[in-house]
Amino acid sequence: MAEGVSWKGRRVFLTGHTGFKGGWLALWLAQKGAVVRGYSLDPWTEPNLFTEARVGGVLEDMRGDIRDAAKLDAALSEFAPEVVFHLAAQPLVRLSYDDPVGTYETNVIGTARVLDAVRRTPSVRAVLNVTTDKCYENKEWLWGYREIDPLGGYDPYSSSKACSEIVTAAYRQSYFPAALQAEHRCALATARAGNVIGGGDWSEDRLIPDLVRGFLAGEPVNIRRPQAIRPWQHVLEPLHGYILLAEKLMSRDPEQAARFATAFNFGPSEDDAQPVGWIAERMTKMWGGNASWVLDADAGVHEAGYLKLDASRARTELAWHPRLDLETALHWLVDWYKAWQGGEKMHHFTLDQIAEYEKLSATR
Ligand SMILES: NC(=O)c1ccc[n+]([C@@H]2O[C@H](COP(=O)([O-])OP(=O)(O)OC[C@H]3O[C@@H](n4cnc5c(N)ncnc54)[C@H](O)[C@@H]3O)[C@@H](O)[C@H]2O)c1
């Protein structure tokens, strides 16, 4: 963990707190002493992390749409936060093919609404917009993508996130330029991470939740494209990066804050890029019992090839690096779902995994 930055009493506005990553981030920030207001739609799966880990107990839980300008403006300005983490999004590639316009409305116009509300809220010092590794123009090559590489996106989801990046850059240049940092004192950054895994994700059409649903039902799980290689990382890895980056953005030194007000990649170690089939096989073994998977011959919609992030910048400038190898990350998530299945108190279980991760970060 970065030394010297305390989150105690810091006011944080978090969009997407009823979702998977937002739920983990809310628990972590609250555990650090932050005063969090969440602003999101209702959880859209049953079960969901928000309910199972009692995320609502650690923050002020507001329900609203980020496209609702009046409601969002009021929720943000009245709370007067110091930090804004923007995670609310339509995050699914396949759903984006069915509802492209809805995806652009939420991911692009929604981002503009959040940044516009920030413009009218002078208390805000740091804004972190969470996009994705998919925001890069995928050249289907072997090398890692750097923050300076061109943005793109084949499908509506990926391109909506590239647009979200461009919107953020435009707001930064137009309203919060580096040259005037000492006057406006607000730093905007974006964070790009890959496929995250961990306990409490029940999204449709994602590998881990699909496997867990099948295992729990005692049914073989249909797996598409088992050869497709993806960069996997535990959800706590990018969240750790987001926290470190936000700490830099909050710097009292305008030059320092402005220096970090750009884009950062948070990608897993090279060894943790593994085929879908490898993950399914490992998870099946770890789960035990009659867990199994079968090949789904329907390859579905276009899915981009392996896209590797170059996280040199986060490593060098934030001292961020992955703490959990893939095997350990899989163990942690299997433990989480098994504990949930066994009726354990998932609020405490989730906080325990966060504490365990913090211990690893302190010692490595
Ligand atoms: N999960 C991943 O592997 C992954 C990878 C890269 C990037 N991301 C990004 O991380 C962020 C969080 O993803 P997640 O996996 O937690 O998704 P999720 O589906 O679990 O959560 C999405 C959250 O956004 C909220 N939301 C959606 N539309 C909204 C709207 N119009 N108004 C207000 N709230 C709205 C939902 O209520 C929910 O709280 C997203 O921006 C996603 O694109 C996720």
JSON list of N, CA and C and ligand atoms in Angstrom, two decimals, residues 16-22 40-42 44 64-67 87-89 91 106 130-132 157 161 193-196 203 206, ligand 1:
[
{"chain": "A", "resi": 16, "resn": "GLY", "atom": "N", "xyz": [-21.86, 2.53, -9.53]},
{"chain": "A", "resi": 16, "resn": "GLY", "atom": "CA", "xyz": [-21.70, 1.10, -9.79]},
{"chain": "A", "resi": 16, "resn": "GLY", "atom": "C", "xyz": [-21.51, 0.27, -8.53]},
{"chain": "A", "resi": 17, "resn": "HIS", "atom": "N", "xyz": [-21.93, 0.80, -7.38]},
{"chain": "A", "resi": 17, "resn": "HIS", "atom": "CA", "xyz": [-21.70, 0.10, -6.11]},
{"chain": "A", "resi": 17, "resn": "HIS", "atom": "C", "xyz": [-22.57, -1.14, -5.94]},
{"chain": "A", "resi": 18, "resn": "THR", "atom": "N", "xyz": [-23.63, -1.26, -6.75]},
{"chain": "A", "resi": 18, "resn": "THR", "atom": "CA", "xyz": [-24.46, -2.47, -6.66]},
{"chain": "A", "resi": 18, "resn": "THR", "atom": "C", "xyz": [-23.94, -3.58, -7.56]},
{"chain": "A", "resi": 19, "resn": "GLY", "atom": "N", "xyz": [-22.83, -3.32, -8.25]},
{"chain": "A", "resi": 19, "resn": "GLY", "atom": "CA", "xyz": [-22.26, -4.32, -9.15]},
{"chain": "A", "resi": 19, "resn": "GLY", "atom": "C", "xyz": [-21.11, -5.09, -8.50]},
{"chain": "A", "resi": 20, "resn": "PHE", "atom": "N", "xyz": [-20.44, -5.88, -9.31]},
{"chain": "A", "resi": 20, "resn": "PHE", "atom": "CA", "xyz": [-19.39, -6.79, -8.82]},
{"chain": "A", "resi": 20, "resn": "PHE", "atom": "C", "xyz": [-18.16, -6.01, -8.35]},
{"chain": "A", "resi": 21, "resn": "LYS", "atom": "N", "xyz": [-17.53, -5.26, -9.25]},
{"chain": "A", "resi": 21, "resn": "LYS", "atom": "CA", "xyz": [-16.32, -4.54, -8.86]},
{"chain": "A", "resi": 21, "resn": "LYS", "atom": "C", "xyz": [-16.65, -3.43, -7.86]},
{"chain": "A", "resi": 22, "resn": "GLY", "atom": "N", "xyz": [-17.76, -2.74, -8.10]},
{"chain": "A", "resi": 22, "resn": "GLY", "atom": "CA", "xyz": [-18.14, -1.64, -7.22]},
{"chain": "A", "resi": 22, "resn": "GLY", "atom": "C", "xyz": [-18.43, -2.11, -5.80]},
{"chain": "A", "resi": 40, "resn": "SER", "atom": "N", "xyz": [-26.27, 4.04, -8.14]},
{"chain": "A", "resi": 40, "resn": "SER", "atom": "CA", "xyz": [-26.39, 3.00, -9.17]},
{"chain": "A", "resi": 40, "resn": "SER", "atom": "C", "xyz": [-27.84, 2.60, -9.36]},
{"chain": "A", "resi": 41, "resn": "LEU", "atom": "N", "xyz": [-28.04, 1.76, -10.36]},
{"chain": "A", "resi": 41, "resn": "LEU", "atom": "CA", "xyz": [-29.33, 1.09, -10.52]},
{"chain": "A", "resi": 41, "resn": "LEU", "atom": "C", "xyz": [-29.42, -0.04, -9.49]},
{"chain": "A", "resi": 42, "resn": "ASP", "atom": "N", "xyz": [-30.59, -0.65, -9.39]},
{"chain": "A", "resi": 42, "resn": "ASP", "atom": "CA", "xyz": [-30.74, -1.83, -8.51]},
{"chain": "A", "resi": 42, "resn": "ASP", "atom": "C", "xyz": [-29.82, -2.94, -9.02]},
{"chain": "A", "resi": 44, "resn": "TRP", "atom": "N", "xyz": [-28.73, -6.17, -10.73]},
{"chain": "A", "resi": 44, "resn": "TRP", "atom": "CA", "xyz": [-29.51, -6.78, -11.81]},
{"chain": "A", "resi": 44, "resn": "TRP", "atom": "C", "xyz": [-29.33, -8.30, -11.93]},
{"chain": "A", "resi": 64, "resn": "GLY", "atom": "N", "xyz": [-30.17, 5.34, -8.63]},
{"chain": "A", "resi": 64, "resn": "GLY", "atom": "CA", "xyz": [-30.48, 6.30, -9.68]},
{"chain": "A", "resi": 64, "resn": "GLY", "atom": "C", "xyz": [-29.73, 5.94, -10.94]},
{"chain": "A", "resi": 65, "resn": "ASP", "atom": "N", "xyz": [-30.16, 6.57, -12.03]},
{"chain": "A", "resi": 65, "resn": "ASP", "atom": "CA", "xyz": [-29.56, 6.31, -13.35]},
{"chain": "A", "resi": 65, "resn": "ASP", "atom": "C", "xyz": [-28.54, 7.41, -13.63]},
{"chain": "A", "resi": 66, "resn": "ILE", "atom": "N", "xyz": [-27.36, 7.04, -14.13]},
{"chain": "A", "resi": 66, "resn": "ILE", "atom": "CA", "xyz": [-26.37, 8.08, -14.43]},
{"chain": "A", "resi": 66, "resn": "ILE", "atom": "C", "xyz": [-26.80, 8.94, -15.62]},
{"chain": "A", "resi": 67, "resn": "ARG", "atom": "N", "xyz": [-27.82, 8.47, -16.37]},
{"chain": "A", "resi": 67, "resn": "ARG", "atom": "CA", "xyz": [-28.30, 9.29, -17.49]},
{"chain": "A", "resi": 67, "resn": "ARG", "atom": "C", "xyz": [-29.30, 10.34, -17.03]},
{"chain": "A", "resi": 87, "resn": "LEU", "atom": "N", "xyz": [-17.71, 3.63, -11.94]},
{"chain": "A", "resi": 87, "resn": "LEU", "atom": "CA", "xyz": [-17.69, 2.23, -12.41]},
{"chain": "A", "resi": 87, "resn": "LEU", "atom": "C", "xyz": [-19.01, 1.81, -13.06]},
{"chain": "A", "resi": 88, "resn": "ALA", "atom": "N", "xyz": [-20.06, 2.63, -12.93]},
{"chain": "A", "resi": 88, "resn": "ALA", "atom": "CA", "xyz": [-21.36, 2.23, -13.49]},
{"chain": "A", "resi": 88, "resn": "ALA", "atom": "C", "xyz": [-21.25, 2.11, -15.00]},
{"chain": "A", "resi": 89, "resn": "ALA", "atom": "N", "xyz": [-21.73, 1.01, -15.53]},
{"chain": "A", "resi": 89, "resn": "ALA", "atom": "CA", "xyz": [-21.65, 0.79, -16.98]},
{"chain": "A", "resi": 89, "resn": "ALA", "atom": "C", "xyz": [-22.51, -0.39, -17.37]},
{"chain": "A", "resi": 91, "resn": "PRO", "atom": "N", "xyz": [-21.59, -3.51, -18.90]},
{"chain": "A", "resi": 91, "resn": "PRO", "atom": "CA", "xyz": [-20.24, -4.04, -19.08]},
{"chain": "A", "resi": 91, "resn": "PRO", "atom": "C", "xyz": [-20.12, -5.31, -19.93]},
{"chain": "A", "resi": 106, "resn": "THR", "atom": "N", "xyz": [-25.47, 4.52, -21.81]},
{"chain": "A", "resi": 106, "resn": "THR", "atom": "CA", "xyz": [-24.95, 4.40, -20.44]},
{"chain": "A", "resi": 106, "resn": "THR", "atom": "C", "xyz": [-23.45, 4.67, -20.39]},
{"chain": "A", "resi": 130, "resn": "VAL", "atom": "N", "xyz": [-13.38, 4.19, -14.78]},
{"chain": "A", "resi": 130, "resn": "VAL", "atom": "CA", "xyz": [-12.95, 2.81, -15.04]},
{"chain": "A", "resi": 130, "resn": "VAL", "atom": "C", "xyz": [-13.43, 2.38, -16.42]},
{"chain": "A", "resi": 131, "resn": "THR", "atom": "N", "xyz": [-12.49, 2.16, -17.33]},
{"chain": "A", "resi": 131, "resn": "THR", "atom": "CA", "xyz": [-12.89, 1.65, -18.65]},
{"chain": "A", "resi": 131, "resn": "THR", "atom": "C", "xyz": [-12.45, 0.19, -18.77]},
{"chain": "A", "resi": 132, "resn": "THR", "atom": "N", "xyz": [-11.63, -0.16, -19.74]},
{"chain": "A", "resi": 132, "resn": "THR", "atom": "CA", "xyz": [-11.32, -1.58, -19.94]},
{"chain": "A", "resi": 132, "resn": "THR", "atom": "C", "xyz": [-10.12, -1.75, -20.88]},
{"chain": "A", "resi": 157, "resn": "TYR", "atom": "N", "xyz": [-19.76, -2.60, -27.09]},
{"chain": "A", "resi": 157, "resn": "TYR", "atom": "CA", "xyz": [-19.23, -2.39, -25.73]},
{"chain": "A", "resi": 157, "resn": "TYR", "atom": "C", "xyz": [-17.83, -1.80, -25.78]},
{"chain": "A", "resi": 161, "resn": "LYS", "atom": "N", "xyz": [-16.46, 2.03, -24.62]},
{"chain": "A", "resi": 161, "resn": "LYS", "atom": "CA", "xyz": [-15.47, 2.32, -23.58]},
{"chain": "A", "resi": 161, "resn": "LYS", "atom": "C", "xyz": [-14.34, 3.19, -24.15]},
{"chain": "A", "resi": 193, "resn": "ALA", "atom": "N", "xyz": [-8.31, -2.17, -17.27]},
{"chain": "A", "resi": 193, "resn": "ALA", "atom": "CA", "xyz": [-7.94, -3.50, -16.76]},
{"chain": "A", "resi": 193, "resn": "ALA", "atom": "C", "xyz": [-8.66, -4.56, -17.57]},
{"chain": "A", "resi": 194, "resn": "GLY", "atom": "N", "xyz": [-8.23, -5.81, -17.40]},
{"chain": "A", "resi": 194, "resn": "GLY", "atom": "CA", "xyz": [-8.80, -6.90, -18.19]},
{"chain": "A", "resi": 194, "resn": "GLY", "atom": "C", "xyz": [-9.88, -7.67, -17.44]},
{"chain": "A", "resi": 195, "resn": "ASN", "atom": "N", "xyz": [-10.06, -8.93, -17.84]},
{"chain": "A", "resi": 195, "resn": "ASN", "atom": "CA", "xyz": [-11.10, -9.77, -17.24]},
{"chain": "A", "resi": 195, "resn": "ASN", "atom": "C", "xyz": [-10.83, -9.99, -15.76]},
{"chain": "A", "resi": 196, "resn": "VAL", "atom": "N", "xyz": [-11.72, -9.54, -14.93]},
{"chain": "A", "resi": 196, "resn": "VAL", "atom": "CA", "xyz": [-11.50, -9.76, -13.50]},
{"chain": "A", "resi": 196, "resn": "VAL", "atom": "C", "xyz": [-12.37, -10.90, -12.99]},
{"chain": "A", "resi": 203, "resn": "SER", "atom": "N", "xyz": [-22.85, -12.26, -12.98]},
{"chain": "A", "resi": 203, "resn": "SER", "atom": "CA", "xyz": [-23.26, -11.71, -14.28]},
{"chain": "A", "resi": 203, "resn": "SER", "atom": "C", "xyz": [-23.56, -12.84, -15.25]},
{"chain": "A", "resi": 206, "resn": "ARG", "atom": "N", "xyz": [-20.51, -14.65, -18.35]},
{"chain": "A", "resi": 206, "resn": "ARG", "atom": "CA", "xyz": [-19.10, -14.51, -17.98]},
{"chain": "A", "resi": 206, "resn": "ARG", "atom": "C", "xyz": [-18.65, -15.88, -17.50]},
{"chain": "B", "resi": 1, "resn": "LIG", "atom": "N1", "xyz": [-15.82, -7.41, -14.76]},
{"chain": "B", "resi": 1, "resn": "LIG", "atom": "C1", "xyz": [-14.84, -7.30, -15.64]},
{"chain": "B", "resi": 1, "resn": "LIG", "atom": "O1", "xyz": [-14.18, -8.28, -16.03]},
{"chain": "B", "resi": 1, "resn": "LIG", "atom": "C2", "xyz": [-14.45, -5.93, -16.17]},
{"chain": "B", "resi": 1, "resn": "LIG", "atom": "C3", "xyz": [-13.30, -5.84, -16.98]},
{"chain": "B", "resi": 1, "resn": "LIG", "atom": "C4", "xyz": [-12.90, -4.58, -17.45]},
{"chain": "B", "resi": 1, "resn": "LIG", "atom": "C5", "xyz": [-13.66, -3.46, -17.12]},
{"chain": "B", "resi": 1, "resn": "LIG", "atom": "N2", "xyz": [-14.79, -3.57, -16.34]},
{"chain": "B", "resi": 1, "resn": "LIG", "atom": "C6", "xyz": [-15.53, -2.33, -16.02]},
{"chain": "B", "resi": 1, "resn": "LIG", "atom": "O2", "xyz": [-15.64, -2.22, -14.61]},
{"chain": "B", "resi": 1, "resn": "LIG", "atom": "C7", "xyz": [-16.88, -1.59, -14.30]},
{"chain": "B", "resi": 1, "resn": "LIG", "atom": "C8", "xyz": [-17.68, -2.44, -13.33]},
{"chain": "B", "resi": 1, "resn": "LIG", "atom": "O3", "xyz": [-17.95, -3.69, -13.95]},
{"chain": "B", "resi": 1, "resn": "LIG", "atom": "P1", "xyz": [-18.65, -4.89, -13.18]},
{"chain": "B", "resi": 1, "resn": "LIG", "atom": "O4", "xyz": [-18.06, -6.14, -13.68]},
{"chain": "B", "resi": 1, "resn": "LIG", "atom": "O5", "xyz": [-18.65, -4.61, -11.73]},
{"chain": "B", "resi": 1, "resn": "LIG", "atom": "O6", "xyz": [-20.16, -4.76, -13.74]},
{"chain": "B", "resi": 1, "resn": "LIG", "atom": "P2", "xyz": [-21.55, -5.07, -13.02]},
{"chain": "B", "resi": 1, "resn": "LIG", "atom": "O7", "xyz": [-22.53, -5.35, -14.11]},
{"chain": "B", "resi": 1, "resn": "LIG", "atom": "O8", "xyz": [-21.39, -6.07, -11.95]},
{"chain": "B", "resi": 1, "resn": "LIG", "atom": "O9", "xyz": [-21.93, -3.67, -12.36]},
{"chain": "B", "resi": 1, "resn": "LIG", "atom": "C9", "xyz": [-22.35, -2.58, -13.13]},
{"chain": "B", "resi": 1, "resn": "LIG", "atom": "C10", "xyz": [-22.82, -1.48, -12.20]},
{"chain": "B", "resi": 1, "resn": "LIG", "atom": "O10", "xyz": [-23.22, -0.35, -12.98]},
{"chain": "B", "resi": 1, "resn": "LIG", "atom": "C11", "xyz": [-24.51, 0.06, -12.59]},
{"chain": "B", "resi": 1, "resn": "LIG", "atom": "N3", "xyz": [-25.20, 0.67, -13.73]},
{"chain": "B", "resi": 1, "resn": "LIG", "atom": "C12", "xyz": [-25.34, 0.15, -14.97]},
{"chain": "B", "resi": 1, "resn": "LIG", "atom": "N4", "xyz": [-26.03, 1.02, -15.74]},
{"chain": "B", "resi": 1, "resn": "LIG", "atom": "C13", "xyz": [-26.30, 2.10, -14.97]},
{"chain": "B", "resi": 1, "resn": "LIG", "atom": "C14", "xyz": [-26.97, 3.32, -15.18]},
{"chain": "B", "resi": 1, "resn": "LIG", "atom": "N5", "xyz": [-27.50, 3.63, -16.38]},
{"chain": "B", "resi": 1, "resn": "LIG", "atom": "N6", "xyz": [-27.07, 4.19, -14.16]},
{"chain": "B", "resi": 1, "resn": "LIG", "atom": "C15", "xyz": [-26.54, 3.90, -12.93]},
{"chain": "B", "resi": 1, "resn": "LIG", "atom": "N7", "xyz": [-25.91, 2.77, -12.67]},
{"chain": "B", "resi": 1, "resn": "LIG", "atom": "C16", "xyz": [-25.78, 1.87, -13.68]},
{"chain": "B", "resi": 1, "resn": "LIG", "atom": "C17", "xyz": [-25.20, -1.20, -12.12]},
{"chain": "B", "resi": 1, "resn": "LIG", "atom": "O11", "xyz": [-26.32, -0.88, -11.30]},
{"chain": "B", "resi": 1, "resn": "LIG", "atom": "C18", "xyz": [-24.05, -1.86, -11.36]},
{"chain": "B", "resi": 1, "resn": "LIG", "atom": "O12", "xyz": [-23.96, -1.27, -10.08]},
{"chain": "B", "resi": 1, "resn": "LIG", "atom": "C19", "xyz": [-17.59, -1.32, -15.62]},
{"chain": "B", "resi": 1, "resn": "LIG", "atom": "O13", "xyz": [-17.30, 0.00, -16.03]},
{"chain": "B", "resi": 1, "resn": "LIG", "atom": "C20", "xyz": [-16.94, -2.32, -16.56]},
{"chain": "B", "resi": 1, "resn": "LIG", "atom": "O14", "xyz": [-17.01, -1.90, -17.90]},
{"chain": "B", "resi": 1, "resn": "LIG", "atom": "C21", "xyz": [-15.19, -4.79, -15.86]}
]
